[in-house]
Amino acid sequence: MEVFDLKPTRAGADLSFQVCAACPTFGFKPSYHCMPCYHRVFEPGQLQFITSSTYRRVPVFVSGSFCQTFAEVLGTLRQEFGFRLVGWVLMPDHFHLLIRPWPAESTPLLVQQLKQRTAYRVLQTLRQ
């Protein structure tokens, strides 16, 4: 991966930027405050550690019924996707999964479905 440091010519300002040729999103980012550009690699048979947070980090999972909803959706997705669930942790505003998906590339869809279905059921409960 090629990285180039560019220094703007504006006097008195140190606004150095890094241009990352491998960054699929923007191709450049400020080096002083941006998150690193991670590239996901999905290898068949490898364990994958997943962390995801709730919308605006709202502590949804302090409710026992919402924790149960998450567990039920996770169980349904295990059957549908056929992945091996090695372990999981549910915190008030985020969750961690350790899985072995098959195929490996199904992970983004799995996480999307987990969050989408859980949110749908939680919102249904809140609207009642």
GROMACS .gro file of N, CA and C in nm:
model
  384
    1MET      N    1   0.085  -0.117   0.000
    1MET     CA    2   0.000   0.000   0.000
    1MET      C    3   0.089   0.123   0.000
    2GLU      N    4   0.064   0.212  -0.091
    2GLU     CA    5   0.140   0.336  -0.098
    2GLU      C    6   0.073   0.443  -0.013
    3VAL      N    7   0.153   0.513   0.067
    3VAL     CA    8   0.103   0.624   0.147
    3VAL      C    9   0.191   0.744   0.118
    4PHE      N   10   0.128   0.857   0.088
    4PHE     CA   11   0.200   0.979   0.057
    4PHE      C   12   0.160   1.086   0.156
    5ASP      N   13   0.257   1.158   0.212
    5ASP     CA   14   0.227   1.272   0.299
    5ASP      C   15   0.225   1.398   0.215
    6LEU      N   16   0.117   1.472   0.225
    6LEU     CA   17   0.102   1.598   0.154
    6LEU      C   18   0.090   1.710   0.255
    7LYS      N   19   0.166   1.815   0.239
    7LYS     CA   20   0.161   1.929   0.330
    7LYS      C   21   0.102   2.048   0.255
    8PRO      N   22  -0.010   2.101   0.304
    8PRO     CA   23  -0.066   2.221   0.241
    8PRO      C   24   0.030   2.338   0.258
    9THR      N   25   0.021   2.433   0.170
    9THR     CA   26   0.114   2.546   0.172
    9THR      C   27   0.062   2.664   0.253
   10ARG      N   28  -0.053   2.650   0.317
   10ARG     CA   29  -0.109   2.759   0.395
   10ARG      C   30  -0.018   2.791   0.513
   11ALA      N   31   0.019   2.916   0.528
   11ALA     CA   32   0.112   2.957   0.632
   11ALA      C   33   0.050   2.939   0.771
   12GLY      N   34   0.130   2.886   0.863
   12GLY     CA   35   0.086   2.873   1.001
   12GLY      C   36  -0.004   2.753   1.029
   13ALA      N   37  -0.038   2.676   0.931
   13ALA     CA   38  -0.127   2.562   0.953
   13ALA      C   39  -0.053   2.432   0.924
   14ASP      N   40  -0.058   2.341   1.018
   14ASP     CA   41   0.000   2.209   0.997
   14ASP      C   42  -0.115   2.113   0.971
   15LEU      N   43  -0.158   2.104   0.849
   15LEU     CA   44  -0.270   2.019   0.810
   15LEU      C   45  -0.221   1.909   0.718
   16SER      N   46  -0.135   1.824   0.771
   16SER     CA   47  -0.080   1.719   0.686
   16SER      C   48  -0.186   1.613   0.658
   17PHE      N   49  -0.184   1.562   0.538
   17PHE     CA   50  -0.279   1.460   0.495
   17PHE      C   51  -0.202   1.339   0.445
   18GLN      N   52  -0.263   1.223   0.461
   18GLN     CA   53  -0.207   1.102   0.403
   18GLN      C   54  -0.299   1.058   0.291
   19VAL      N   55  -0.242   1.026   0.179
   19VAL     CA   56  -0.319   0.971   0.068
   19VAL      C   57  -0.294   0.821   0.067
   20CYS      N   58  -0.399   0.747   0.085
   20CYS     CA   59  -0.391   0.602   0.091
   20CYS      C   60  -0.445   0.546  -0.039
   21ALA      N   61  -0.359   0.491  -0.120
   21ALA     CA   62  -0.401   0.439  -0.250
   21ALA      C   63  -0.497   0.322  -0.235
   22ALA      N   64  -0.494   0.253  -0.122
   22ALA     CA   65  -0.579   0.136  -0.103
   22ALA      C   66  -0.714   0.169  -0.040
   23CYS      N   67  -0.735   0.294   0.000
   23CYS     CA   68  -0.860   0.331   0.067
   23CYS      C   69  -0.973   0.339  -0.035
   24PRO      N   70  -1.072   0.247  -0.027
   24PRO     CA   71  -1.177   0.244  -0.127
   24PRO      C   72  -1.277   0.358  -0.112
   25THR      N   73  -1.282   0.421   0.004
   25THR     CA   74  -1.384   0.522   0.028
   25THR      C   75  -1.347   0.656  -0.032
   26PHE      N   76  -1.239   0.716   0.015
   26PHE     CA   77  -1.205   0.851  -0.027
   26PHE      C   78  -1.072   0.860  -0.099
   27GLY      N   79  -0.981   0.770  -0.071
   27GLY     CA   80  -0.850   0.778  -0.131
   27GLY      C   81  -0.756   0.869  -0.054
   28PHE      N   82  -0.810   0.952   0.036
   28PHE     CA   83  -0.726   1.036   0.120
   28PHE      C   84  -0.798   1.058   0.252
   29LYS      N   85  -0.720   1.094   0.353
   29LYS     CA   86  -0.779   1.130   0.480
   29LYS      C   87  -0.679   1.208   0.564
   30PRO      N   88  -0.728   1.298   0.650
   30PRO     CA   89  -0.636   1.371   0.736
   30PRO      C   90  -0.567   1.274   0.830
   31SER      N   91  -0.437   1.287   0.844
   31SER     CA   92  -0.361   1.192   0.927
   31SER      C   93  -0.371   1.224   1.075
   32TYR      N   94  -0.424   1.340   1.112
   32TYR     CA   95  -0.423   1.380   1.251
   32TYR      C   96  -0.547   1.339   1.329
   33HIS      N   97  -0.656   1.297   1.267
   33HIS     CA   98  -0.773   1.262   1.346
   33HIS      C   99  -0.858   1.150   1.289
   34CYS      N  100  -0.826   1.097   1.177
   34CYS     CA  101  -0.911   0.994   1.117
   34CYS      C  102  -0.878   0.855   1.172
   35MET      N  103  -0.979   0.771   1.163
   35MET     CA  104  -0.961   0.631   1.200
   35MET      C  105  -0.876   0.562   1.093
   36PRO      N  106  -0.807   0.457   1.130
   36PRO     CA  107  -0.730   0.384   1.029
   36PRO      C  108  -0.823   0.322   0.924
   37CYS      N  109  -0.768   0.301   0.808
   37CYS     CA  110  -0.845   0.241   0.699
   37CYS      C  111  -0.823   0.089   0.705
   38TYR      N  112  -0.920   0.017   0.761
   38TYR     CA  113  -0.908  -0.127   0.772
   38TYR      C  114  -0.969  -0.193   0.649
   39HIS      N  115  -0.906  -0.297   0.604
   39HIS     CA  116  -0.957  -0.372   0.491
   39HIS      C  117  -0.995  -0.511   0.542
   40ARG      N  118  -1.120  -0.547   0.526
   40ARG     CA  119  -1.168  -0.675   0.576
   40ARG      C  120  -1.121  -0.788   0.485
   41VAL      N  121  -1.075  -0.892   0.549
   41VAL     CA  122  -1.032  -1.011   0.477
   41VAL      C  123  -1.112  -1.128   0.533
   42PHE      N  124  -1.181  -1.198   0.446
   42PHE     CA  125  -1.262  -1.312   0.488
   42PHE      C  126  -1.198  -1.439   0.434
   43GLU      N  127  -1.140  -1.517   0.523
   43GLU     CA  128  -1.075  -1.642   0.486
   43GLU      C  129  -1.164  -1.759   0.528
   44PRO      N  130  -1.189  -1.853   0.438
   44PRO     CA  131  -1.271  -1.969   0.473
   44PRO      C  132  -1.211  -2.045   0.592
   45GLY      N  133  -1.298  -2.084   0.685
   45GLY     CA  134  -1.255  -2.162   0.800
   45GLY      C  135  -1.197  -2.083   0.915
   46GLN      N  136  -1.175  -1.954   0.898
   46GLN     CA  137  -1.115  -1.872   1.003
   46GLN      C  138  -1.221  -1.816   1.097
   47LEU      N  139  -1.186  -1.805   1.224
   47LEU     CA  140  -1.275  -1.740   1.320
   47LEU      C  141  -1.279  -1.591   1.291
   48GLN      N  142  -1.393  -1.531   1.314
   48GLN     CA  143  -1.408  -1.387   1.294
   48GLN      C  144  -1.464  -1.326   1.422
   49PHE      N  145  -1.398  -1.221   1.468
   49PHE     CA  146  -1.441  -1.148   1.587
   49PHE      C  147  -1.514  -1.023   1.539
   50ILE      N  148  -1.638  -1.008   1.582
   50ILE     CA  149  -1.722  -0.898   1.536
   50ILE      C  150  -1.766  -0.816   1.656
   51THR      N  151  -1.756  -0.685   1.643
   51THR     CA  152  -1.807  -0.592   1.742
   51THR      C  153  -1.897  -0.495   1.669
   52SER      N  154  -2.015  -0.469   1.725
   52SER     CA  155  -2.106  -0.373   1.665
   52SER      C  156  -2.184  -0.304   1.776
   53SER      N  157  -2.212  -0.176   1.755
   53SER     CA  158  -2.283  -0.100   1.858
   53SER      C  159  -2.423  -0.064   1.813
   54THR      N  160  -2.504  -0.025   1.910
   54THR     CA  161  -2.640   0.018   1.881
   54THR      C  162  -2.638   0.158   1.822
   55TYR      N  163  -2.749   0.197   1.766
   55TYR     CA  164  -2.763   0.330   1.707
   55TYR      C  165  -2.738   0.436   1.814
   56ARG      N  166  -2.643   0.523   1.787
   56ARG     CA  167  -2.604   0.630   1.880
   56ARG      C  168  -2.569   0.578   2.019
   57ARG      N  169  -2.529   0.453   2.022
   57ARG     CA  170  -2.487   0.385   2.146
   57ARG      C  171  -2.593   0.390   2.255
   58VAL      N  172  -2.719   0.386   2.214
   58VAL     CA  173  -2.830   0.381   2.310
   58VAL      C  174  -2.823   0.248   2.384
   59PRO      N  175  -2.830   0.249   2.517
   59PRO     CA  176  -2.820   0.124   2.595
   59PRO      C  177  -2.948   0.041   2.588
   60VAL      N  178  -2.974  -0.015   2.473
   60VAL     CA  179  -3.095  -0.093   2.447
   60VAL      C  180  -3.098  -0.221   2.530
   61PHE      N  181  -2.983  -0.283   2.547
   61PHE     CA  182  -2.979  -0.416   2.606
   61PHE      C  183  -2.971  -0.415   2.759
   62VAL      N  184  -3.018  -0.308   2.823
   62VAL     CA  185  -3.036  -0.311   2.968
   62VAL      C  186  -3.169  -0.380   3.000
   63SER      N  187  -3.255  -0.389   2.899
   63SER     CA  188  -3.384  -0.456   2.914
   63SER      C  189  -3.368  -0.606   2.888
   64GLY      N  190  -3.415  -0.686   2.983
   64GLY     CA  191  -3.407  -0.831   2.967
   64GLY      C  192  -3.482  -0.882   2.847
   65SER      N  193  -3.596  -0.820   2.816
   65SER     CA  194  -3.675  -0.866   2.700
   65SER      C  195  -3.602  -0.836   2.569
   66PHE      N  196  -3.529  -0.726   2.563
   66PHE     CA  197  -3.456  -0.694   2.441
   66PHE      C  198  -3.333  -0.785   2.426
   67CYS      N  199  -3.275  -0.824   2.539
   67CYS     CA  200  -3.165  -0.922   2.535
   67CYS      C  201  -3.217  -1.056   2.482
   68GLN      N  202  -3.336  -1.093   2.528
   68GLN     CA  203  -3.398  -1.218   2.481
   68GLN      C  204  -3.426  -1.210   2.331
   69THR      N  205  -3.473  -1.095   2.286
   69THR     CA  206  -3.499  -1.075   2.142
   69THR      C  207  -3.372  -1.095   2.062
   70PHE      N  208  -3.262  -1.035   2.108
   70PHE     CA  209  -3.133  -1.049   2.039
   70PHE      C  210  -3.094  -1.196   2.032
   71ALA      N  211  -3.106  -1.267   2.144
   71ALA     CA  212  -3.068  -1.409   2.148
   71ALA      C  213  -3.154  -1.493   2.053
   72GLU      N  214  -3.283  -1.462   2.046
   72GLU     CA  215  -3.372  -1.536   1.955
   72GLU      C  216  -3.335  -1.512   1.809
   73VAL      N  217  -3.309  -1.386   1.775
   73VAL     CA  218  -3.271  -1.354   1.636
   73VAL      C  219  -3.138  -1.420   1.602
   74LEU      N  220  -3.044  -1.417   1.695
   74LEU     CA  221  -2.914  -1.481   1.672
   74LEU      C  222  -2.931  -1.631   1.649
   75GLY      N  223  -3.018  -1.695   1.727
   75GLY     CA  224  -3.044  -1.838   1.708
   75GLY      C  225  -3.106  -1.869   1.573
   76THR      N  226  -3.200  -1.785   1.530
   76THR     CA  227  -3.263  -1.803   1.399
   76THR      C  228  -3.160  -1.790   1.287
   77LEU      N  229  -3.074  -1.690   1.299
   77LEU     CA  230  -2.971  -1.669   1.195
   77LEU      C  231  -2.869  -1.782   1.193
   78ARG      N  232  -2.842  -1.843   1.306
   78ARG     CA  233  -2.751  -1.959   1.309
   78ARG      C  234  -2.807  -2.070   1.222
   79GLN      N  235  -2.936  -2.091   1.230
   79GLN     CA  236  -2.998  -2.195   1.147
   79GLN      C  237  -2.999  -2.156   1.000
   80GLU      N  238  -3.030  -2.030   0.971
   80GLU     CA  239  -3.039  -1.985   0.832
   80GLU      C  240  -2.903  -1.980   0.762
   81PHE      N  241  -2.802  -1.929   0.832
   81PHE     CA  242  -2.670  -1.910   0.771
   81PHE      C  243  -2.577  -2.028   0.792
   82GLY      N  244  -2.603  -2.110   0.891
   82GLY     CA  245  -2.520  -2.226   0.917
   82GLY      C  246  -2.381  -2.194   0.967
   83PHE      N  247  -2.366  -2.086   1.043
   83PHE     CA  248  -2.234  -2.052   1.096
   83PHE      C  249  -2.217  -2.114   1.234
   84ARG      N  250  -2.093  -2.129   1.275
   84ARG     CA  251  -2.064  -2.181   1.408
   84ARG      C  252  -2.045  -2.063   1.502
   85LEU      N  253  -2.124  -2.059   1.607
   85LEU     CA  254  -2.115  -1.953   1.707
   85LEU      C  255  -2.027  -2.005   1.821
   86VAL      N  256  -1.907  -1.950   1.831
   86VAL     CA  257  -1.812  -1.994   1.932
   86VAL      C  258  -1.841  -1.924   2.065
   87GLY      N  259  -1.877  -1.796   2.058
   87GLY     CA  260  -1.909  -1.722   2.179
   87GLY      C  261  -1.969  -1.587   2.144
   88TRP      N  262  -2.040  -1.531   2.241
   88TRP     CA  263  -2.096  -1.398   2.221
   88TRP      C  264  -2.116  -1.330   2.355
   89VAL      N  265  -2.111  -1.197   2.353
   89VAL     CA  266  -2.130  -1.115   2.472
   89VAL      C  267  -2.222  -1.001   2.434
   90LEU      N  268  -2.320  -0.976   2.516
   90LEU     CA  269  -2.414  -0.867   2.493
   90LEU      C  270  -2.395  -0.764   2.604
   91MET      N  271  -2.354  -0.644   2.566
   91MET     CA  272  -2.334  -0.533   2.659
   91MET      C  273  -2.450  -0.435   2.641
   92PRO      N  274  -2.466  -0.336   2.730
   92PRO     CA  275  -2.581  -0.245   2.718
   92PRO      C  276  -2.594  -0.175   2.583
   93ASP      N  277  -2.482  -0.139   2.519
   93ASP     CA  278  -2.491  -0.063   2.394
   93ASP      C  279  -2.413  -0.125   2.278
   94HIS      N  280  -2.366  -0.248   2.295
   94HIS     CA  281  -2.294  -0.314   2.185
   94HIS      C  282  -2.290  -0.465   2.209
   95PHE      N  283  -2.242  -0.536   2.107
   95PHE     CA  284  -2.227  -0.681   2.122
   95PHE      C  285  -2.098  -0.726   2.056
   96HIS      N  286  -2.052  -0.842   2.099
   96HIS     CA  287  -1.935  -0.908   2.041
   96HIS      C  288  -1.977  -1.049   2.000
   97LEU      N  289  -1.930  -1.092   1.884
   97LEU     CA  290  -1.953  -1.228   1.837
   97LEU      C  291  -1.819  -1.289   1.798
   98LEU      N  292  -1.804  -1.417   1.824
   98LEU     CA  293  -1.691  -1.494   1.773
   98LEU      C  294  -1.753  -1.608   1.693
   99ILE      N  295  -1.739  -1.598   1.561
   99ILE     CA  296  -1.808  -1.693   1.472
   99ILE      C  297  -1.712  -1.754   1.370
  100ARG      N  298  -1.756  -1.865   1.316
  100ARG     CA  299  -1.689  -1.927   1.201
  100ARG      C  300  -1.796  -1.942   1.094
  101PRO      N  301  -1.810  -1.841   1.007
  101PRO     CA  302  -1.916  -1.844   0.906
  101PRO      C  303  -1.879  -1.931   0.786
  102TRP      N  304  -1.981  -1.977   0.719
  102TRP     CA  305  -1.960  -2.050   0.593
  102TRP      C  306  -2.067  -2.010   0.495
  103PRO      N  307  -2.036  -1.952   0.382
  103PRO     CA  308  -1.902  -1.911   0.340
  103PRO      C  309  -1.854  -1.789   0.419
  104ALA      N  310  -1.726  -1.768   0.418
  104ALA     CA  311  -1.666  -1.660   0.497
  104ALA      C  312  -1.720  -1.524   0.458
  105GLU      N  313  -1.754  -1.506   0.331
  105GLU     CA  314  -1.800  -1.377   0.282
  105GLU      C  315  -1.941  -1.342   0.329
  106SER      N  316  -2.009  -1.435   0.397
  106SER     CA  317  -2.145  -1.409   0.442
  106SER      C  318  -2.151  -1.322   0.567
  107THR      N  319  -2.038  -1.291   0.627
  107THR     CA  320  -2.035  -1.215   0.752
  107THR      C  321  -2.104  -1.080   0.744
  108PRO      N  322  -2.077  -0.995   0.644
  108PRO     CA  323  -2.147  -0.866   0.640
  108PRO      C  324  -2.299  -0.880   0.632
  109LEU      N  325  -2.347  -0.974   0.555
  109LEU     CA  326  -2.491  -0.996   0.545
  109LEU      C  327  -2.547  -1.048   0.678
  110LEU      N  328  -2.473  -1.135   0.742
  110LEU     CA  329  -2.514  -1.188   0.871
  110LEU      C  330  -2.531  -1.076   0.974
  111VAL      N  331  -2.431  -0.989   0.985
  111VAL     CA  332  -2.437  -0.878   1.081
  111VAL      C  333  -2.551  -0.783   1.045
  112GLN      N  334  -2.568  -0.756   0.917
  112GLN     CA  335  -2.677  -0.669   0.874
  112GLN      C  336  -2.812  -0.727   0.916
  113GLN      N  337  -2.832  -0.855   0.891
  113GLN     CA  338  -2.958  -0.920   0.927
  113GLN      C  339  -2.979  -0.923   1.079
  114LEU      N  340  -2.873  -0.948   1.153
  114LEU     CA  341  -2.883  -0.951   1.299
  114LEU      C  342  -2.928  -0.816   1.352
  115LYS      N  343  -2.866  -0.710   1.305
  115LYS     CA  344  -2.902  -0.576   1.353
  115LYS      C  345  -3.040  -0.535   1.305
  116GLN      N  346  -3.070  -0.564   1.179
  116GLN     CA  347  -3.197  -0.524   1.121
  116GLN      C  348  -3.315  -0.594   1.190
  117ARG      N  349  -3.306  -0.724   1.203
  117ARG     CA  350  -3.417  -0.800   1.263
  117ARG      C  351  -3.435  -0.768   1.411
  118THR      N  352  -3.324  -0.752   1.482
  118THR     CA  353  -3.333  -0.716   1.624
  118THR      C  354  -3.397  -0.579   1.639
  119ALA      N  355  -3.351  -0.482   1.560
  119ALA     CA  356  -3.407  -0.347   1.568
  119ALA      C  357  -3.555  -0.346   1.535
  120TYR      N  358  -3.594  -0.422   1.434
  120TYR     CA  359  -3.735  -0.428   1.395
  120TYR      C  360  -3.821  -0.478   1.511
  121ARG      N  361  -3.776  -0.585   1.575
  121ARG     CA  362  -3.855  -0.642   1.685
  121ARG      C  363  -3.855  -0.552   1.808
  122VAL      N  364  -3.742  -0.488   1.837
  122VAL     CA  365  -3.736  -0.395   1.950
  122VAL      C  366  -3.830  -0.277   1.927
  123LEU      N  367  -3.826  -0.221   1.807
  123LEU     CA  368  -3.914  -0.107   1.775
  123LEU      C  369  -4.061  -0.147   1.779
  124GLN      N  370  -4.093  -0.268   1.734
  124GLN     CA  371  -4.231  -0.316   1.743
  124GLN      C  372  -4.278  -0.319   1.889
  125THR      N  373  -4.192  -0.367   1.976
  125THR     CA  374  -4.225  -0.374   2.118
  125THR      C  375  -4.244  -0.235   2.177
  126LEU      N  376  -4.157  -0.142   2.142
  126LEU     CA  377  -4.165  -0.006   2.195
  126LEU      C  378  -4.290   0.067   2.147
  127ARG      N  379  -4.337   0.035   2.027
  127ARG     CA  380  -4.454   0.103   1.971
  127ARG      C  381  -4.586   0.051   2.028
  128GLN      N  382  -4.583  -0.063   2.095
  128GLN     CA  383  -4.707  -0.120   2.151
  128GLN      C  384  -4.752  -0.046   2.275
   0.00000   0.00000   0.00000
